[in-house]
CSV table of C-alpha atoms in Angstrom, one decimal:
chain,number,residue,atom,x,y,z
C,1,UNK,CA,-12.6,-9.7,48.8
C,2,UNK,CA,-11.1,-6.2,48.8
C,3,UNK,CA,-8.0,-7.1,50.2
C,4,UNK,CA,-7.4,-9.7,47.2
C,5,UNK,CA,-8.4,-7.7,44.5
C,6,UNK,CA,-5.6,-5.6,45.3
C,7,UNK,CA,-3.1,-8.1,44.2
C,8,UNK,CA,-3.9,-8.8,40.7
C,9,UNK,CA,-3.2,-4.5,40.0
C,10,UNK,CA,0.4,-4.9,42.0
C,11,UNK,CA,1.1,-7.7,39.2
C,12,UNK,CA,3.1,-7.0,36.2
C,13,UNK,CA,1.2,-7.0,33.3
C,14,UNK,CA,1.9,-8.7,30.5
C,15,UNK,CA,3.6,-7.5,27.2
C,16,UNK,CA,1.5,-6.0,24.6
C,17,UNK,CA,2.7,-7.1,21.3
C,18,UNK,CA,2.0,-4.0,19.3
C,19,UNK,CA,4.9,-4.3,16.5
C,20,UNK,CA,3.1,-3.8,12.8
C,21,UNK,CA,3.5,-6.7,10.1
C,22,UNK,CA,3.8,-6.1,6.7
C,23,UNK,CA,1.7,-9.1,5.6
C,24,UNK,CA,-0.8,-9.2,7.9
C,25,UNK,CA,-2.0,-5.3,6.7
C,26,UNK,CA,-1.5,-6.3,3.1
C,27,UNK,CA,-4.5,-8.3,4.0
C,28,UNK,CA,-6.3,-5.9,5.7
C,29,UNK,CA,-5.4,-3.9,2.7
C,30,UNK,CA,-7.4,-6.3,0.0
C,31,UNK,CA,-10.4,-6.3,2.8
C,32,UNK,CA,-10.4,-2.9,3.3
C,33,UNK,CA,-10.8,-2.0,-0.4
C,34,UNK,CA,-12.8,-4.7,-1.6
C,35,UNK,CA,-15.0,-4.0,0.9
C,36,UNK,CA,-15.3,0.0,-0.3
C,37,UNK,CA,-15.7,-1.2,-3.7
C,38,UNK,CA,-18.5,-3.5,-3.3
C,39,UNK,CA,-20.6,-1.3,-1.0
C,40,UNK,CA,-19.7,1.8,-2.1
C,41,UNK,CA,-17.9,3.4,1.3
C,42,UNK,CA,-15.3,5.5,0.5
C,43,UNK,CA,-14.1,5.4,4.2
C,44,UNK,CA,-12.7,1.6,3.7
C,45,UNK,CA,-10.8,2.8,0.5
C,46,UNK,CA,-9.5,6.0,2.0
C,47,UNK,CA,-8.3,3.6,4.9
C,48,UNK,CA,-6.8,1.1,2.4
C,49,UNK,CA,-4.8,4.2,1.0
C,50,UNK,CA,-3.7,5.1,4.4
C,51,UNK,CA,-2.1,1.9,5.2
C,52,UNK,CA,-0.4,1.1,1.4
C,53,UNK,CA,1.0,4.5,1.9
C,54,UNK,CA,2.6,4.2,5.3
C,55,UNK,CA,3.4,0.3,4.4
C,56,UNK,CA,5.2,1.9,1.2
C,57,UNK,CA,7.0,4.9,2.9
C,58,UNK,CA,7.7,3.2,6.6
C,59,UNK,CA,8.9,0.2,5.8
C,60,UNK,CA,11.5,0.1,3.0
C,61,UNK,CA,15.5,0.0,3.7
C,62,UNK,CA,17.9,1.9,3.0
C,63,UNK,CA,18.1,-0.1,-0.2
C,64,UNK,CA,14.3,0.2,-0.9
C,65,UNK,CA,14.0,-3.5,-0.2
C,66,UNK,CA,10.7,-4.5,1.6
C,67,UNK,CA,10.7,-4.9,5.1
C,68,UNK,CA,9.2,-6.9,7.5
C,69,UNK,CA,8.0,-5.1,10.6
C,70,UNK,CA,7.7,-2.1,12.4
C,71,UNK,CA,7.7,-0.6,16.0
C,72,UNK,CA,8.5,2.5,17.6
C,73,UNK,CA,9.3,4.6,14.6
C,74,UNK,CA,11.6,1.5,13.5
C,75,UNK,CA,11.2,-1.1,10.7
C,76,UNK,CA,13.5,-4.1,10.5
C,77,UNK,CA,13.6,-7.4,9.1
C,78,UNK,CA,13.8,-8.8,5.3
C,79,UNK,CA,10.8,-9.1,4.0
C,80,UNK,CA,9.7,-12.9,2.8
C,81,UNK,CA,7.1,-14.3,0.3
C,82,UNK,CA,4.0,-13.3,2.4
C,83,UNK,CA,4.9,-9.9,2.9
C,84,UNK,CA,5.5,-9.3,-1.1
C,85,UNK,CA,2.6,-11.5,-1.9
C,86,UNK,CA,0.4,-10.0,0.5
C,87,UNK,CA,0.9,-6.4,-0.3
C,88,UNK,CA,1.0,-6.4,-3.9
C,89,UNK,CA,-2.5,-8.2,-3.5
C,90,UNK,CA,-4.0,-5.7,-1.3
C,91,UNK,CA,-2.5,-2.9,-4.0
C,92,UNK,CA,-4.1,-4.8,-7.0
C,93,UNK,CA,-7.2,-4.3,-4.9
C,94,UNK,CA,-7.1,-0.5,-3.9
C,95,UNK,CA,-6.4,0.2,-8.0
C,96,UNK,CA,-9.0,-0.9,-8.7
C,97,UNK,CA,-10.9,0.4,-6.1
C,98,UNK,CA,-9.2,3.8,-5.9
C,99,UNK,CA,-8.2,4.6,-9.4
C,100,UNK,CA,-5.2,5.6,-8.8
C,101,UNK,CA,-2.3,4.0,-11.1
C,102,UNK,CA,0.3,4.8,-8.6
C,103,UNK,CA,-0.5,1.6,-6.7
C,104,UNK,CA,-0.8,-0.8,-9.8
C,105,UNK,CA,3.0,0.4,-10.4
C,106,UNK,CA,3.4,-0.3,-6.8
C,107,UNK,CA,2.1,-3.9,-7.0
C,108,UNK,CA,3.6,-5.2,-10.2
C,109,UNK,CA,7.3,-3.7,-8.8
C,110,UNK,CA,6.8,-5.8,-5.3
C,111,UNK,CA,6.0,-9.0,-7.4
C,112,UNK,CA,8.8,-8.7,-9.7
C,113,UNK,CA,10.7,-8.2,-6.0
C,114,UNK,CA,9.1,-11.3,-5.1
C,115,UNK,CA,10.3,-13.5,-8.0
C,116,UNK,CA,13.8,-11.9,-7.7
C,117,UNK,CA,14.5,-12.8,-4.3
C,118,UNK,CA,12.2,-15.8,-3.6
C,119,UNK,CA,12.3,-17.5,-6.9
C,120,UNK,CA,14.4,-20.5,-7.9
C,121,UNK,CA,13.8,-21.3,-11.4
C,122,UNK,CA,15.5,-24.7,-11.8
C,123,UNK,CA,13.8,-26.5,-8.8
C,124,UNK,CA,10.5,-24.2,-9.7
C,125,UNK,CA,9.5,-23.4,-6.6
C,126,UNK,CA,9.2,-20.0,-4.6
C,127,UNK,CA,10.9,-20.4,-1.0
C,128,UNK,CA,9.3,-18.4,2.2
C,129,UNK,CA,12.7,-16.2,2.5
C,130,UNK,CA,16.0,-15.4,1.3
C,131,UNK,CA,19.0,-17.6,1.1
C,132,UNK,CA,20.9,-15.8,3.8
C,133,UNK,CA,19.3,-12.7,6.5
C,134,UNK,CA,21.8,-10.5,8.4
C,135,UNK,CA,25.2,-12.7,6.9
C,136,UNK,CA,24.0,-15.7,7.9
C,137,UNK,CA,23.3,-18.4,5.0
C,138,UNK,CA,20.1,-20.7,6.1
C,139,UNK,CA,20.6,-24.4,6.3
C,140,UNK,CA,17.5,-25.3,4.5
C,141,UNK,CA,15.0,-22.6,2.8
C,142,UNK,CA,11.4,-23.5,4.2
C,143,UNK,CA,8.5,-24.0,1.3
C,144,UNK,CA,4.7,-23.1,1.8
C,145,UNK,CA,2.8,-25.2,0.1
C,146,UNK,CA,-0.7,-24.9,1.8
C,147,UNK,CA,-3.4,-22.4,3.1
C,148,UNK,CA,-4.5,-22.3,6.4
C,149,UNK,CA,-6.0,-19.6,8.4
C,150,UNK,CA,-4.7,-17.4,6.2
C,151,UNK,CA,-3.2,-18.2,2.1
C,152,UNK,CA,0.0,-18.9,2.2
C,153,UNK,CA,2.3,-16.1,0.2
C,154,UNK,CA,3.0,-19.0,-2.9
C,155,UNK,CA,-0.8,-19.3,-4.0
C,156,UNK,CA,-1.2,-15.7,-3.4
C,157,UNK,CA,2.3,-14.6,-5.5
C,158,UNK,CA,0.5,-17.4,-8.5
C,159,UNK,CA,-2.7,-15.1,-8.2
C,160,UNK,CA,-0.8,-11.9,-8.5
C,161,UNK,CA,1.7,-13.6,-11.3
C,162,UNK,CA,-1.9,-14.3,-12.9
C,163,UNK,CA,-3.0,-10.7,-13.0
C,164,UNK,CA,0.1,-9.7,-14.5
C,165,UNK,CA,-0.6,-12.5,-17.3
C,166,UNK,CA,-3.7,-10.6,-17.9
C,167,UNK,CA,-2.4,-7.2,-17.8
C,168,UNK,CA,0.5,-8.3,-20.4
C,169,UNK,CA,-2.3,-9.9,-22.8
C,170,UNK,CA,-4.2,-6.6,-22.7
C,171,UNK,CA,-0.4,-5.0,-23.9
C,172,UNK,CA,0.8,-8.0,-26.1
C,173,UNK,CA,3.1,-5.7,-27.8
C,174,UNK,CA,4.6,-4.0,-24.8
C,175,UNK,CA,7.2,-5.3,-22.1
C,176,UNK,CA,6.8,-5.2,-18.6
C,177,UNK,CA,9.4,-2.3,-18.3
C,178,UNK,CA,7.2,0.0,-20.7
C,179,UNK,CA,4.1,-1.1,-19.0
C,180,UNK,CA,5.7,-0.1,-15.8
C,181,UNK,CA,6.9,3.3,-17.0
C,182,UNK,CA,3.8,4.0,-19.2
C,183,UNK,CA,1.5,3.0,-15.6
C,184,UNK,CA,4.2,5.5,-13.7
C,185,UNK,CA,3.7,8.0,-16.1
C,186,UNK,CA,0.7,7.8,-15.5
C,187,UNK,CA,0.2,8.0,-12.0
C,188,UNK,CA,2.5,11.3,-12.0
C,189,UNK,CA,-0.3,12.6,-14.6
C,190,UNK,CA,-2.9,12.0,-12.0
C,191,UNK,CA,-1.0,13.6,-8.9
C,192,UNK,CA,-0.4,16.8,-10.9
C,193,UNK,CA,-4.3,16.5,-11.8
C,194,UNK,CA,-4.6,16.6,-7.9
C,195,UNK,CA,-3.1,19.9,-7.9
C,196,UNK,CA,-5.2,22.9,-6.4
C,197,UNK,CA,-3.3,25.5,-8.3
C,198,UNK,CA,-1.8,25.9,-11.7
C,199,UNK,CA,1.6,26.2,-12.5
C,200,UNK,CA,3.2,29.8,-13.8
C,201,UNK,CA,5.9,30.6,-15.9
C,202,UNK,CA,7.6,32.9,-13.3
C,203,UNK,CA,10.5,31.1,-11.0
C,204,UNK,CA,10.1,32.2,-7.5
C,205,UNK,CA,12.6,29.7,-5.8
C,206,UNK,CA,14.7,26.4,-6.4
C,207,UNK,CA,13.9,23.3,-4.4
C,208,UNK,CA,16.7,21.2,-2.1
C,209,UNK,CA,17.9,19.5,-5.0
C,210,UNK,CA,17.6,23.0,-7.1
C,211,UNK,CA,15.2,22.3,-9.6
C,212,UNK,CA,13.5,25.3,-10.1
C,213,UNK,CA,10.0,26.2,-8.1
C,214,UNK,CA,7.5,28.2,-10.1
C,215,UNK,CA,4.0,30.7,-8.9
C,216,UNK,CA,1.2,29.7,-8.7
C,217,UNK,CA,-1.0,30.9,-11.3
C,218,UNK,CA,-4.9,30.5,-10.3
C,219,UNK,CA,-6.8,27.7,-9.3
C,220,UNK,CA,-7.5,25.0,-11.4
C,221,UNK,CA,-10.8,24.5,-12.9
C,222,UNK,CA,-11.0,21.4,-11.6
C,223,UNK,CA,-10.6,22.4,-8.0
C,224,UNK,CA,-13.0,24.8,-8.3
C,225,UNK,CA,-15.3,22.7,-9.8
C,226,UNK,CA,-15.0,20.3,-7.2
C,227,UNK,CA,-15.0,23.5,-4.4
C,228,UNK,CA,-18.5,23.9,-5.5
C,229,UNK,CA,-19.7,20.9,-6.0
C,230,UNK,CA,-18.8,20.4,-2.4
C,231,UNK,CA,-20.1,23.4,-1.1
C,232,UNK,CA,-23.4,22.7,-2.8
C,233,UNK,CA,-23.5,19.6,-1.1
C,234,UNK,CA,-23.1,21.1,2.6
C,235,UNK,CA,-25.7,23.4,1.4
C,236,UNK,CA,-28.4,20.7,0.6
C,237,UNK,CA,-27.0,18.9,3.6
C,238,UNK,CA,-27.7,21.8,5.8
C,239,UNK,CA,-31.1,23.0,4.3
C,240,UNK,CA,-32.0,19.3,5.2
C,241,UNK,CA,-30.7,19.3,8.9
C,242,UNK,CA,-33.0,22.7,9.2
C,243,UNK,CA,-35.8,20.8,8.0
C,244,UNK,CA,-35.4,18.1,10.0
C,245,UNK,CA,-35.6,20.4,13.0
C-alpha cells in the first residue's frame, strides 16, 4: 500500500484554470450586493466594490474597450454580450446598494457599449460578439436566445435596457448624455465628500500633468464626525468585551 501511494504524488497534476472572467464576476457582483442589501452586511457590498473596481481598472484596452479575461497581470480578449450584460447588472445592483453614483455612470456607459457593438438594428437582434476579433471577420455571428444555468447576456442586456427606460422616465426632459454627465458630476461630488482634509488656497506643488496641488487646510467636519463616531463605537465595544470578562 505504501509503495503505491507513491505514484500518484510522482504524477503531473493537472492544470488549474485560474484565469478571471469578466461575466462570470459581474454575477458574483449582483449576488454579492444584493445580498448586502437585503441582510444588511456591509462586508458583501464592500466585496462587490472590490471586484467592480478591479473589473473596471484591470480589464479595459488600450482603447477603454471591455475585455474579456484576465491572468497573470494580463487581460485579453474582446469583450461579448455577457460580459457587458453581466457587469452593468451587477453595477445597477452595487448603486443601489452602495450609494455611490460612480457605478450607475459605470453601468449605463457599458450598456450603451453593449448596443454599439452587439446591436444590429435592422434584423433587431443583439449577437453574442463582434463582427470580426483580432482581423478576422466571423462567418456567422452566434445568437443567445435562452437561459440556462446561467441568463444568457440578451435577456439580461433587455433588463438593463429596462432600467434605463425607467431612469429616462424619471428625467423625461433630459438626454442620456446629460443624465450621464449630471450622474458623473455627481459621483466626483461624492469622492471629494470622501476627502479627510479640506482643500487650501495655498499651491504647494503641480501634479504629472501640472495642474496645480494645493495644502491641506484641517480636517473636514465630516471626517471628524465620523472619527468619533467611530471611536465611540470601539469604546462601547470594548466597555462590553470587559464586561463580558
Amino acid at each position: 500500500r505504501t509503495r503505491n501511494g507513491r505514484f500518484p504524488a510522482q504524477r503531473i497534476p493537472p492544470g488549474t484554470d485560474d484565469k478571471v472572467l469578466t461575466a462570470w464576476n459581474g454575477l458574483a457582483i449582483t449576488g454579492l450586493a444584493e445580498a448586502g442589501r437585503l441582510l444588511g452586511e456591509p462586508r458583501y457590498v464592500a466585496a462587490a466594490q472590490r471586484t467592480a473596481d478591479f473589473l473596471l481598472h484591470a480589464l479595459r484596452g488600450p482603447d477603454g474597450a471591455l475585455l474579456r479575461t484576465y491572468k497573470e497581470g494580463s487581460a485579453k480578449l474582446p469583450a461579448t454580450l455577457d460580459d457587458h450584460a453581466f457587469v452593468a447588472e451587477g453595477l445597477f445592483h452595487l448603486a443601489g446598494a452602495s450609494g455611490n453614483l460612480t457605478y450607475l455612470t459605470a453601468a449605463i456607459a457599458l450598456t450603451d457599449e453593449a448596443l454599439t457593438r452587439f446591436y444590429d438594428a435592422e434584423k433587431g437582434l443583439f449577437f453574442l460578439g463582434p463582427a470580426a476579433t483580432g482581423g478576422v471577420t466571423l462567418v456567422t455571428r452566434p445568437v443567445s436566445l435562452f437561459d440556462s444555468a446561467i441568463p444568457s447576456g440578451l435577456s439580461v442586456t433587455c433588463l438593463n435596457l429596462l432600467r434605463l427606460a425607467a431612469l429616462a422616465e424619471m428625467y423625461p426632459l433630459k438626454s442620456r448624455a446629460e443624465l450621464i454627465t449630471e450622474l458623473l458630476s455627481a459621483a466626483l461630488d461624492q469622492v471629494e465628500a470622501a476627502f479627510p482634509y479640506v482643500q487650501g488656497s495655498r499651491v504647494i506643488a503641480e501634479d504629472e500633468q501640472g495642474d496645480p496641488m494645493y495644502e491641506d487646510a484641517g480636517l473636514t467636519p465630516l471626517f471628524l464626525r465620523l472619527t468619533k463616531r467611530h471611536a465611540a463605537r470601539l469604546a462601547e465595544e470594548s466597555a462590553q468585551q470587559k464586561d463580558g470578562a
